[in-house]
Coordinates of C-alpha atoms in Angstrom, one line a residue:
X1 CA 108.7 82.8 105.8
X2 CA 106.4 80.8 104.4
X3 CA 106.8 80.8 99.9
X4 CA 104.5 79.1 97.3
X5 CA 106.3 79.3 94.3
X6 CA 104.5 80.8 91.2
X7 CA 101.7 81.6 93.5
X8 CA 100.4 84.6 91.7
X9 CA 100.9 83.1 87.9
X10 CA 98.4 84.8 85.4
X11 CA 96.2 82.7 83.3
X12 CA 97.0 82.4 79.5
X13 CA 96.4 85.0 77.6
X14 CA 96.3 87.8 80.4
X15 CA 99.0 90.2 81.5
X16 CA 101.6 88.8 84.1
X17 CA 101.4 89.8 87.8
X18 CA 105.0 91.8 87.5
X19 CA 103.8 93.6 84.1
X20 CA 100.3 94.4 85.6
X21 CA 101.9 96.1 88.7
X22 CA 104.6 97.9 86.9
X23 CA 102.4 99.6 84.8
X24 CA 101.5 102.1 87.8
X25 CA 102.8 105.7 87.9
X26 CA 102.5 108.0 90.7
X27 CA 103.5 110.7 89.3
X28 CA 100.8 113.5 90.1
X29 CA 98.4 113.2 86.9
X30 CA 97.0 116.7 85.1
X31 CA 93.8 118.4 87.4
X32 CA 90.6 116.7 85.7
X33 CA 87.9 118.8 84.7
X34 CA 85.8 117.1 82.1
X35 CA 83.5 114.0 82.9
X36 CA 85.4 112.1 79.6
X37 CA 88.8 112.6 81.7
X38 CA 87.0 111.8 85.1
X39 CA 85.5 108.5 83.4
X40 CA 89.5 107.6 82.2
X41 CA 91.3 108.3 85.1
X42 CA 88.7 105.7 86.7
X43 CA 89.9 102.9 84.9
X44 CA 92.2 100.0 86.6
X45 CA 95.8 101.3 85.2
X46 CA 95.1 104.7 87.1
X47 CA 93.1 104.0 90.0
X48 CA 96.8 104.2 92.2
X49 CA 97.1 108.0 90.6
X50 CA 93.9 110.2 91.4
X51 CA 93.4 113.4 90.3
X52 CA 94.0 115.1 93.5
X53 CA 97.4 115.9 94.9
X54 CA 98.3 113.7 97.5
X55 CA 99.8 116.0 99.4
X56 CA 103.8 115.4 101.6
X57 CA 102.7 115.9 104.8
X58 CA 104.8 114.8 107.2
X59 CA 103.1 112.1 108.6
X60 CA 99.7 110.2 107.7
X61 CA 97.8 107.9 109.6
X62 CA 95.6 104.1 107.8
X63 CA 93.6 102.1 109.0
X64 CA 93.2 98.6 107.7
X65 CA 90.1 95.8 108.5
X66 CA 89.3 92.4 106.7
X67 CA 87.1 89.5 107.2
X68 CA 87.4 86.0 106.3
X69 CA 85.1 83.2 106.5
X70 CA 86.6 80.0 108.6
X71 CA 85.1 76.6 107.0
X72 CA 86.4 73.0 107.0
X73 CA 89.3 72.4 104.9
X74 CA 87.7 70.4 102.3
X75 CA 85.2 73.0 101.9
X76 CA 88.1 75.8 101.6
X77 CA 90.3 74.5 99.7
X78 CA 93.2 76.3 101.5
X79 CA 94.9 76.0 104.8
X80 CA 94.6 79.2 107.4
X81 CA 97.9 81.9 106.4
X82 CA 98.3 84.6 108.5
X83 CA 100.7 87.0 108.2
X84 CA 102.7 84.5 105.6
X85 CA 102.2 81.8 108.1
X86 CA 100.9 78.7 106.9
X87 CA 99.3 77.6 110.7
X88 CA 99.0 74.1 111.5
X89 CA 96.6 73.0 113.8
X90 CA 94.5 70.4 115.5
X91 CA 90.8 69.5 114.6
X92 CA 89.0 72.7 116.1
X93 CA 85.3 72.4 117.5
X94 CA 83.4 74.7 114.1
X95 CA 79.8 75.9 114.8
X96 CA 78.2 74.3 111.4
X97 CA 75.6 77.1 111.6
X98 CA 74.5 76.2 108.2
X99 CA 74.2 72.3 109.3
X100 CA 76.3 70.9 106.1
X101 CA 78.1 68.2 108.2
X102 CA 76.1 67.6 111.4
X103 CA 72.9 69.1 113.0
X104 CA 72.2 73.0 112.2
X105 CA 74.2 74.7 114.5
X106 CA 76.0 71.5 116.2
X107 CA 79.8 71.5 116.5
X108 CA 82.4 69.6 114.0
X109 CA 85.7 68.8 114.4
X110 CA 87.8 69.9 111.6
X111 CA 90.8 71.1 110.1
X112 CA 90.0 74.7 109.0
X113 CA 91.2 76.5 106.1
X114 CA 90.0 80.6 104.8
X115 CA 87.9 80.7 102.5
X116 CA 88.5 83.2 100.2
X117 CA 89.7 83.8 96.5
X118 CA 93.3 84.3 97.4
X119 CA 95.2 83.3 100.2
X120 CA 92.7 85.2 102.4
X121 CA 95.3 86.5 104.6
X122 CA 93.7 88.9 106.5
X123 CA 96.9 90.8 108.3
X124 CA 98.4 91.7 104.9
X125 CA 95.3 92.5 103.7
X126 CA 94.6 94.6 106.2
X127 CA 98.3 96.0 105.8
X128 CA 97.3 96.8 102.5
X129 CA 94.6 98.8 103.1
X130 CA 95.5 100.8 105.8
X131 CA 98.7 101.9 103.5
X132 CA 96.4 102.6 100.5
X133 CA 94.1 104.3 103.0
X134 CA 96.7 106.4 104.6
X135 CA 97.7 108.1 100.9
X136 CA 93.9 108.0 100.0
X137 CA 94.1 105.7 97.5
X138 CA 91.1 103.0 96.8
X139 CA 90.7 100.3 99.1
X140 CA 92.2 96.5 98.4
X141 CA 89.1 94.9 97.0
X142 CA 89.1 97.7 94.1
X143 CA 92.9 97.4 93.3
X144 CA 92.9 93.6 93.4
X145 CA 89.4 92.7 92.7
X146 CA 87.9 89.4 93.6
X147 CA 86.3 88.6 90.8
X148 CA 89.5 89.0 88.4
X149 CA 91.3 85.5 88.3
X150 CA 94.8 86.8 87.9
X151 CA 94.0 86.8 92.0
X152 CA 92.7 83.3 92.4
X153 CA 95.0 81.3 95.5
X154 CA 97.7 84.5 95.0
X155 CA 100.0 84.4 97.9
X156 CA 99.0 87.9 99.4
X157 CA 103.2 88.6 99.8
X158 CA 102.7 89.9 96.4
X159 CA 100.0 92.6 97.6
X160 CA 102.3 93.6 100.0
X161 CA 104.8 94.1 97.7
X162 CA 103.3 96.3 95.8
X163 CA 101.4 98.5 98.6
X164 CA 106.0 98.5 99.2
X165 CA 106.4 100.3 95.7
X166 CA 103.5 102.4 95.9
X167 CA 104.0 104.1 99.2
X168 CA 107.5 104.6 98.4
X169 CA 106.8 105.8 94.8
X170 CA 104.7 108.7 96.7
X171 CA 107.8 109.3 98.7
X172 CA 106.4 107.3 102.3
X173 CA 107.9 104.7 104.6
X174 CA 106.5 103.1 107.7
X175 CA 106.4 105.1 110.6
X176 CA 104.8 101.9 112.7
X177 CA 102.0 99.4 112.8
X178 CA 99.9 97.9 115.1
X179 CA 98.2 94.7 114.0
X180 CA 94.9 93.6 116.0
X181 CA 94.3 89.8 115.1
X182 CA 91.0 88.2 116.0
X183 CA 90.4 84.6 116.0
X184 CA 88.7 81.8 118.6
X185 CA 91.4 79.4 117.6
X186 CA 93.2 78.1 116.4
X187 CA 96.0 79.8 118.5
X188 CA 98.6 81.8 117.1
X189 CA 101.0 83.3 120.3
X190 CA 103.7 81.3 118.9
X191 CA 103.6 82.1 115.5
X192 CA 103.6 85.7 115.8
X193 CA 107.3 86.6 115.3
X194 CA 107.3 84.7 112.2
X195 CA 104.4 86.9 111.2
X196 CA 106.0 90.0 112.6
X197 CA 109.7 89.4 110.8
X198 CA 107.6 88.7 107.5
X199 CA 106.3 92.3 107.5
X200 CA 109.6 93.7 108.2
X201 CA 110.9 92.3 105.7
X202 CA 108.2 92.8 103.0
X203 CA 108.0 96.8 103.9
X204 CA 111.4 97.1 104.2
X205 CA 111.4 98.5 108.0
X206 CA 112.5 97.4 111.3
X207 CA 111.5 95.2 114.6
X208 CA 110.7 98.0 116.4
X209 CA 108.0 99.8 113.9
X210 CA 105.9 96.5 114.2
X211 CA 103.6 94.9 116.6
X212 CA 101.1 92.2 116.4
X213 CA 98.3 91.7 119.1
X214 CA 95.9 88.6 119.0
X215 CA 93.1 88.2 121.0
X216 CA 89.7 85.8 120.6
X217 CA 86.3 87.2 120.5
X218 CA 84.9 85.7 123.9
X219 CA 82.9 83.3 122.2
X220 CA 80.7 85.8 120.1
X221 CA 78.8 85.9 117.1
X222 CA 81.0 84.1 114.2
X223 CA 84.2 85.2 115.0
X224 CA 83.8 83.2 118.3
X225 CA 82.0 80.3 116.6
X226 CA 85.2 79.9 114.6
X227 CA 83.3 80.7 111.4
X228 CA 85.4 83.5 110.8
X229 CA 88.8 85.4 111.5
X230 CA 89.5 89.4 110.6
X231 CA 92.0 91.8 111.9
X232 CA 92.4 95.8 112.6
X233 CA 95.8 97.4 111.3
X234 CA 96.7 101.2 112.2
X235 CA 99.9 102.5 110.7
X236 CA 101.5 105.5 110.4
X237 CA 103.6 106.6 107.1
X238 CA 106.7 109.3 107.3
X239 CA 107.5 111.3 104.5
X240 CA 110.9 110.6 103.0
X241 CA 113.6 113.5 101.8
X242 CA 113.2 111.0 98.5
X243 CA 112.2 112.8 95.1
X244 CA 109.3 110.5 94.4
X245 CA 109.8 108.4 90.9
X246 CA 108.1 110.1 88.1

C-alpha cells in the first residue's frame, strides 16, 4: 500500500486533520424547527449529523462518481494514485486539446499525473461518496471542500478513514462494492489487487465484499483522449447489532 507520510498535515495556525475529524458526532441531533437552528446545523462541524433520522434499515444502497483531469506531469504536479496506488507508467500519447505543448489538438508524449487539489484519487473518492450517499449524508466536495487548504496534496486514505468511522458511528458496515474504473491508459489490470487489498483494509471488510472493474472509454470524448480519468462505485451498507456511539 502505497503511504506518504504526513500527507494530510494542517497549515499553522489551523486545526489538525485528526482533531478536525474527531470532532463529529452521530448521535441523532434534536428535530429543527426554527430557521436560526436550520442555519447552525448547516455549519461544517454538523453537516455529518442532519436533522433527520437516519433511519436502521437493514440494508442501504450508494452510489459514488468522480472526475479528474489527466495533464502532463509538470503541469500536475502529482503522479496518477488510484486506489492508493502510486501507477507508474510510460510516456502516454495526451490529446493537448488546449495546444500548450504542440499544435491545438496534436498528441504529446508525457508522463501524466491528476490534477487535482488532493491526491485526486478518484476510487476512494468515489468510495466516499457512495458511503456518505448511502446514509444521506452531503456529498465529498461539501465535507472536504476544495477550496480549504487543510486538503491540499492530502493522501485520500485519510477520507476513507473517516467515511470508516462515520458509517460505523451510524451503526453500518460494508455489505459490498463494485468499483467501475475508467481510463484510456495508462493500464491498470495489474495493479488492481493492490487497489482492491487497500480498501479491504481501509473499511475494515473482506476479499470477497470487493471488486474492481477497469475498462477504457473506446477513444471518446476526454476520457479517451487521456485528458481525464473518473470512476462509478455502488455499495451496499448492512446494519450492524452495534449500539451506535453517542
Amino acid at each position: 500500500m502505497r503511504c506518504r507520510a504526513n500527507a494530510c498535515i494542517a497549515m499553522v495556525g489551523m486545526t489538525p486533520v485528526g482533531a478536525f475529524l474527531s470532532t463529529v458526532s452521530y448521535a441523532r441531533p434534536p428535530f429543527i424547527t426554527t430557521r436560526s437552528n436550520s442555519l447552525q446545523a448547516s455549519s461544517p462541524e454538523d453537516i455529518l449529523k442532519p436533522s433527520y433520522e437516519i433511519e436502521p434499515l437493514p440494508i442501504r444502497i450508494g452510489h459514488g462518481f468522480d472526475i479528474h483531469r489527466l495533464a502532463p506531469i509538470e503541469e500536475a504536479g502529482q503522479p496518477v494514485v488510484i486506489g492508493g496506488v502510486e501507477i507508474p507508467h510510460k510516456d502516454q500519447k495526451w490529446t493537448d486539446a488546449e495546444g500548450k505543448y504542440v499544435e491545438k489538438g496534436g498528441i504529446y508524449e508525457t508522463q501524466l499525473g491528476v490534477v487535482a487539489h488532493s491526491d485526486g484519487d478518484v476510487i476512494y473518492h468515489s468510495v466516499v461518496d457512495a458511503v456518505f450517499g448511502a446514509l444521506t449524508l452531503p456529498d465529498i466536495g461539501q465535507v472536504f471542500q476544495d477550496s480549504d487548504p487543510r486538503w491540499k496534496g492530502c493522501d485520500s486514505s485519510k477520507f476513507m478513514e473517516h467515511a470508516y468511522e462515520v458509517m460505523t458511528g451510524y451503526g453500518y458496515k460494508i455489505g459490498n462494492i463494485d468499483v467501475t474504473l475508467i481510463l484510456e491508459r495508462p493500464k491498470v489490470a495489474s495493479f488492481k489487487p493492490a487497489m482492491k487489498d487497500n480498501i479491504v483494509s481501509l473499511l475494515h471488510t473482506s476479499p470477497g465484499r470487493v471488486n474492481i472493474k477497469a475498462r477504457t472509454h473506446e477513444r471518446v470524448d476526454s476520457v479517451g483522449e487521456l485528458r481525464s480519468l473518473s470512476c462509478h462505485v455502488v455499495l451496499t451498507l448492512e446494519k450492524t447489532d452495534e449500539v451506535p456511539v453517542s
